[in-house]
mmCIF file with all atom_site columns, C-alpha atoms in Angstrom:
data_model
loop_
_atom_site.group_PDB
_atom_site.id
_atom_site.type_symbol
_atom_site.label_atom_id
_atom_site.label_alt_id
_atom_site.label_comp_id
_atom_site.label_asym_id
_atom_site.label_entity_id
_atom_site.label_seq_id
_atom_site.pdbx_PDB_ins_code
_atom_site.Cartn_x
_atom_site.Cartn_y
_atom_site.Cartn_z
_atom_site.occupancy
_atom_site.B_iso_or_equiv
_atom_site.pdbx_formal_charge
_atom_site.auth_seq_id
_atom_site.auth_comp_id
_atom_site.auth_asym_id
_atom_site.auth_atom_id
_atom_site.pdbx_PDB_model_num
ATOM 1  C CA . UNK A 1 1  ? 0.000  0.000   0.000  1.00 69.00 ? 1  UNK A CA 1
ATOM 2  C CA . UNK A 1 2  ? 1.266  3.424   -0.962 1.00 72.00 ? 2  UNK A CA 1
ATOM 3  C CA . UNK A 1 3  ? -0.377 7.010   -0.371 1.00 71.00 ? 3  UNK A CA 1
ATOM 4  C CA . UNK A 1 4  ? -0.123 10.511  1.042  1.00 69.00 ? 4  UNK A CA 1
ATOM 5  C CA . UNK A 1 5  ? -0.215 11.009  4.713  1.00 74.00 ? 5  UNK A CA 1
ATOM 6  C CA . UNK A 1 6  ? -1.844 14.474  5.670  1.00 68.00 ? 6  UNK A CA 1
ATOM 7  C CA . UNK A 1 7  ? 0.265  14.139  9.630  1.00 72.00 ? 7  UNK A CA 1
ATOM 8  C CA . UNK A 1 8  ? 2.908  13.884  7.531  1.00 81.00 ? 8  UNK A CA 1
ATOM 9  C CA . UNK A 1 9  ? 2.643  17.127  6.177  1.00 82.00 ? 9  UNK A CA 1
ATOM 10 C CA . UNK A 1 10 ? 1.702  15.353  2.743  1.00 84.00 ? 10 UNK A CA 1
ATOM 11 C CA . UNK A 1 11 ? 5.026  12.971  3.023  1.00 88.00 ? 11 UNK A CA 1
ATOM 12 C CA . UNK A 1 12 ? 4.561  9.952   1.070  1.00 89.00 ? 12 UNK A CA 1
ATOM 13 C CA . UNK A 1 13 ? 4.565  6.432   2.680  1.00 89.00 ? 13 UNK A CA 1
ATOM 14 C CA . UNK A 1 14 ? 4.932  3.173   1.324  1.00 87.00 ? 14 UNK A CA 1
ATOM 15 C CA . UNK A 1 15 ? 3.283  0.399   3.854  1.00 83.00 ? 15 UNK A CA 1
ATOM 16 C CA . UNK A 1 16 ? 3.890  -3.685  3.846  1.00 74.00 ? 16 UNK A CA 1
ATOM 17 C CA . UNK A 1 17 ? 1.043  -6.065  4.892  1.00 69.00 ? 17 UNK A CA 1
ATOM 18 C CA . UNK A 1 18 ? 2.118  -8.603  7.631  1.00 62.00 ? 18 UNK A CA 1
ATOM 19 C CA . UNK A 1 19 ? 2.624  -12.390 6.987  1.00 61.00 ? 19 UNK A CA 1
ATOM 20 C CA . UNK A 1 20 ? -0.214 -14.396 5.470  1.00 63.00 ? 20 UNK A CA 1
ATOM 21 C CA . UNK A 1 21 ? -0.532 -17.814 7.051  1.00 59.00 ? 21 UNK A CA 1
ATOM 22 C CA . UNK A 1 22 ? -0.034 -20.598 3.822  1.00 62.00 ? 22 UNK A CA 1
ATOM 23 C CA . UNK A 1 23 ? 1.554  -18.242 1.462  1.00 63.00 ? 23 UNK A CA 1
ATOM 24 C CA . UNK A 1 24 ? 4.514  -17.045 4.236  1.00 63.00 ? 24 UNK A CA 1
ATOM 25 C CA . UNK A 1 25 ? 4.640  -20.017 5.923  1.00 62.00 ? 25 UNK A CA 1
ATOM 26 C CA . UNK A 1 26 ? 7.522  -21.731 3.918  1.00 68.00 ? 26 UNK A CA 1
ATOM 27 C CA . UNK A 1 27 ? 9.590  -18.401 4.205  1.00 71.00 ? 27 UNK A CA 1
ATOM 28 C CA . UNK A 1 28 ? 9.011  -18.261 8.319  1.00 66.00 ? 28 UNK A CA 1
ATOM 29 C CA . UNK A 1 29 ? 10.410 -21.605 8.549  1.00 71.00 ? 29 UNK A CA 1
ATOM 30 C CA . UNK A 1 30 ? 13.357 -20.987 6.527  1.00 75.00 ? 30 UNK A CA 1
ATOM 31 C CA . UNK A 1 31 ? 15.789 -18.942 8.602  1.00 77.00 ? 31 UNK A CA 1
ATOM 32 C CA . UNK A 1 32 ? 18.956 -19.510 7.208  1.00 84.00 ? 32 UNK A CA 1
ATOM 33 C CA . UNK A 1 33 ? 21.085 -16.292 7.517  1.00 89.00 ? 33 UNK A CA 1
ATOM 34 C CA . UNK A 1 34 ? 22.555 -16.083 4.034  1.00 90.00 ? 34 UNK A CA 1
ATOM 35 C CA . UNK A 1 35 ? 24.690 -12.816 2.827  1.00 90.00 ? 35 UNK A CA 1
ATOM 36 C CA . UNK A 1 36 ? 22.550 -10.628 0.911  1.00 85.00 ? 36 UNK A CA 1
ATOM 37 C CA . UNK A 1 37 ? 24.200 -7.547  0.020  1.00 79.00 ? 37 UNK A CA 1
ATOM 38 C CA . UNK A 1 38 ? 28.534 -7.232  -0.789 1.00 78.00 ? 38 UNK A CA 1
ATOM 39 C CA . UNK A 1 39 ? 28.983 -5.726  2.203  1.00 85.00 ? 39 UNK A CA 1
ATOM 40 C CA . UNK A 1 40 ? 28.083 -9.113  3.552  1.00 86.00 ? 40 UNK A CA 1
ATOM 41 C CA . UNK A 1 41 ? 25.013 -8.102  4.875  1.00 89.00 ? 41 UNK A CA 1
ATOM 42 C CA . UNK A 1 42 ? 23.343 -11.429 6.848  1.00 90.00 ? 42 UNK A CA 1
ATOM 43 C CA . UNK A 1 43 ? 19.400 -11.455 6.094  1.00 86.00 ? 43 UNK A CA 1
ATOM 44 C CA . UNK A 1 44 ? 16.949 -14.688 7.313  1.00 85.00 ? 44 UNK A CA 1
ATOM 45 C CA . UNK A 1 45 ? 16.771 -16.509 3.703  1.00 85.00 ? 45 UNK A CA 1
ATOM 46 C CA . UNK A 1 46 ? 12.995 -17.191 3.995  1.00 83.00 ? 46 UNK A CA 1
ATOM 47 C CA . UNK A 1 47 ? 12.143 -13.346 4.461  1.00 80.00 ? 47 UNK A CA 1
ATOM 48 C CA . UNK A 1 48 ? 14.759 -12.072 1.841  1.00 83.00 ? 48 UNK A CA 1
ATOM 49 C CA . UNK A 1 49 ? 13.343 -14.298 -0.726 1.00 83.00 ? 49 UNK A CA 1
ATOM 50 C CA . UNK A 1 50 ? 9.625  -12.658 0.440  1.00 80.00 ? 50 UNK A CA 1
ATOM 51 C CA . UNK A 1 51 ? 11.099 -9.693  0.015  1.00 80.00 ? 51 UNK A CA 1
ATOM 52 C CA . UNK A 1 52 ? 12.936 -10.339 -3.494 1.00 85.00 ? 52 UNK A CA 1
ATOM 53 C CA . UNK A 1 53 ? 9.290  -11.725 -4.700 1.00 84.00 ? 53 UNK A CA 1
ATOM 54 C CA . UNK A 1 54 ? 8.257  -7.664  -4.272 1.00 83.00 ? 54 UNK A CA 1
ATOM 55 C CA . UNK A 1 55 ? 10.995 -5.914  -4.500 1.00 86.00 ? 55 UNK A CA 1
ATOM 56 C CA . UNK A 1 56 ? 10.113 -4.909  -8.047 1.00 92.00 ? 56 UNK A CA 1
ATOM 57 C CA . UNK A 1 57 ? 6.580  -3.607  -7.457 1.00 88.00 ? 57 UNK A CA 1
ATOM 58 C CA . UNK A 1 58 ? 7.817  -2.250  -4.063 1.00 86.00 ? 58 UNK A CA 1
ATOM 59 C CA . UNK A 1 59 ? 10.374 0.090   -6.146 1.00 90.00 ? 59 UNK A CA 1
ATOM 60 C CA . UNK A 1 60 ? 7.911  0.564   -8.751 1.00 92.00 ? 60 UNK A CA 1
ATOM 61 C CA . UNK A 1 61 ? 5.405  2.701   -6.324 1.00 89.00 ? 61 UNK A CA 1
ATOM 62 C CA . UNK A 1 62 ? 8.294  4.023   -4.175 1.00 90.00 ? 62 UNK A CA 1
ATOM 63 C CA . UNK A 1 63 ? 9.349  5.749   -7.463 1.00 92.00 ? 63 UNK A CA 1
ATOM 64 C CA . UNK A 1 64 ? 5.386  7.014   -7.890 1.00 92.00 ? 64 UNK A CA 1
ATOM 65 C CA . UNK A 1 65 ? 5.347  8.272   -4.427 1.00 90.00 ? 65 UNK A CA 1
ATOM 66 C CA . UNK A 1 66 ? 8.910  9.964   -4.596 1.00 92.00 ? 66 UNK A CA 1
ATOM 67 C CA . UNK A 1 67 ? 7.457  11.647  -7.287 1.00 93.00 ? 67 UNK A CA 1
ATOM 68 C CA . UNK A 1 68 ? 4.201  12.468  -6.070 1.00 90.00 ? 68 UNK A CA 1
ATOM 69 C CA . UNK A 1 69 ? 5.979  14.550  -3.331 1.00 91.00 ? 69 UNK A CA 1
ATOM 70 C CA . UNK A 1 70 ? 9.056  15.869  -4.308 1.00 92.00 ? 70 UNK A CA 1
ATOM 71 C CA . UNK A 1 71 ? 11.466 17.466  -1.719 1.00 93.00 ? 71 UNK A CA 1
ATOM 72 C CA . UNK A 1 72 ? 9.487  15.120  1.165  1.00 92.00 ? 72 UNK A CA 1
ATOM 73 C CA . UNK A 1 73 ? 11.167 11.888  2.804  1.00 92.00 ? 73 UNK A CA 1
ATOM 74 C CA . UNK A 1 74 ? 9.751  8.497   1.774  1.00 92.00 ? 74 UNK A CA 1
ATOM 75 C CA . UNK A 1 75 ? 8.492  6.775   5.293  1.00 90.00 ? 75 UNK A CA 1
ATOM 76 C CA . UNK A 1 76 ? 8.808  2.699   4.809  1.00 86.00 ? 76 UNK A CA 1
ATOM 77 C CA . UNK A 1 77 ? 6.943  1.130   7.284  1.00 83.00 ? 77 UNK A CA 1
ATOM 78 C CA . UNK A 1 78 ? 5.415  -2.702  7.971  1.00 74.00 ? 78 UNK A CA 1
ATOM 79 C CA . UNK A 1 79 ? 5.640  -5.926  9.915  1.00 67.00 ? 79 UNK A CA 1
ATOM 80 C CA . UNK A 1 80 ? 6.632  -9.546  8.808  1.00 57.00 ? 80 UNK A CA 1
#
């Protein structure tokens, strides 16, 4: 979810859903710390691939937002 928060002074804010029983439950279980990023960043592997499987429309609407609001910080906010 993505939109325009008016106590935000208009800032835009992209939102994630929590977990979904049967669809998540796969990644919960898999908690693996693999590297993720060349720093060698750890992440769990079962959320980083729920992540990767949005990343692209994630970036997609941060880019709409960003651009519905420019000169205002981008709030991310959400729960696993």
């Amino acid at each position: 979810f993505g939109g325009l928060d008016a106590g935000l002074n208009g800032a835009p804010v992209l939102s994630f859903r929590g977990s979904v029983g049967n669809p998540n439950y796969g990644d919960f279980g898999d908690d693996a710390r693999v590297t993720w990023w060349p720093s060698g960043t750890l992440a769990h592997r079962g959320l980083l691939r729920s992540y990767q499987s949005l990343q692209p429309q994630a970036f997609t609407l941060a880019r709409q937002l960003v651009a519905s609001a420019p000169g205002l910080p981008l709030y991310i906010t959400g729960q696993i």
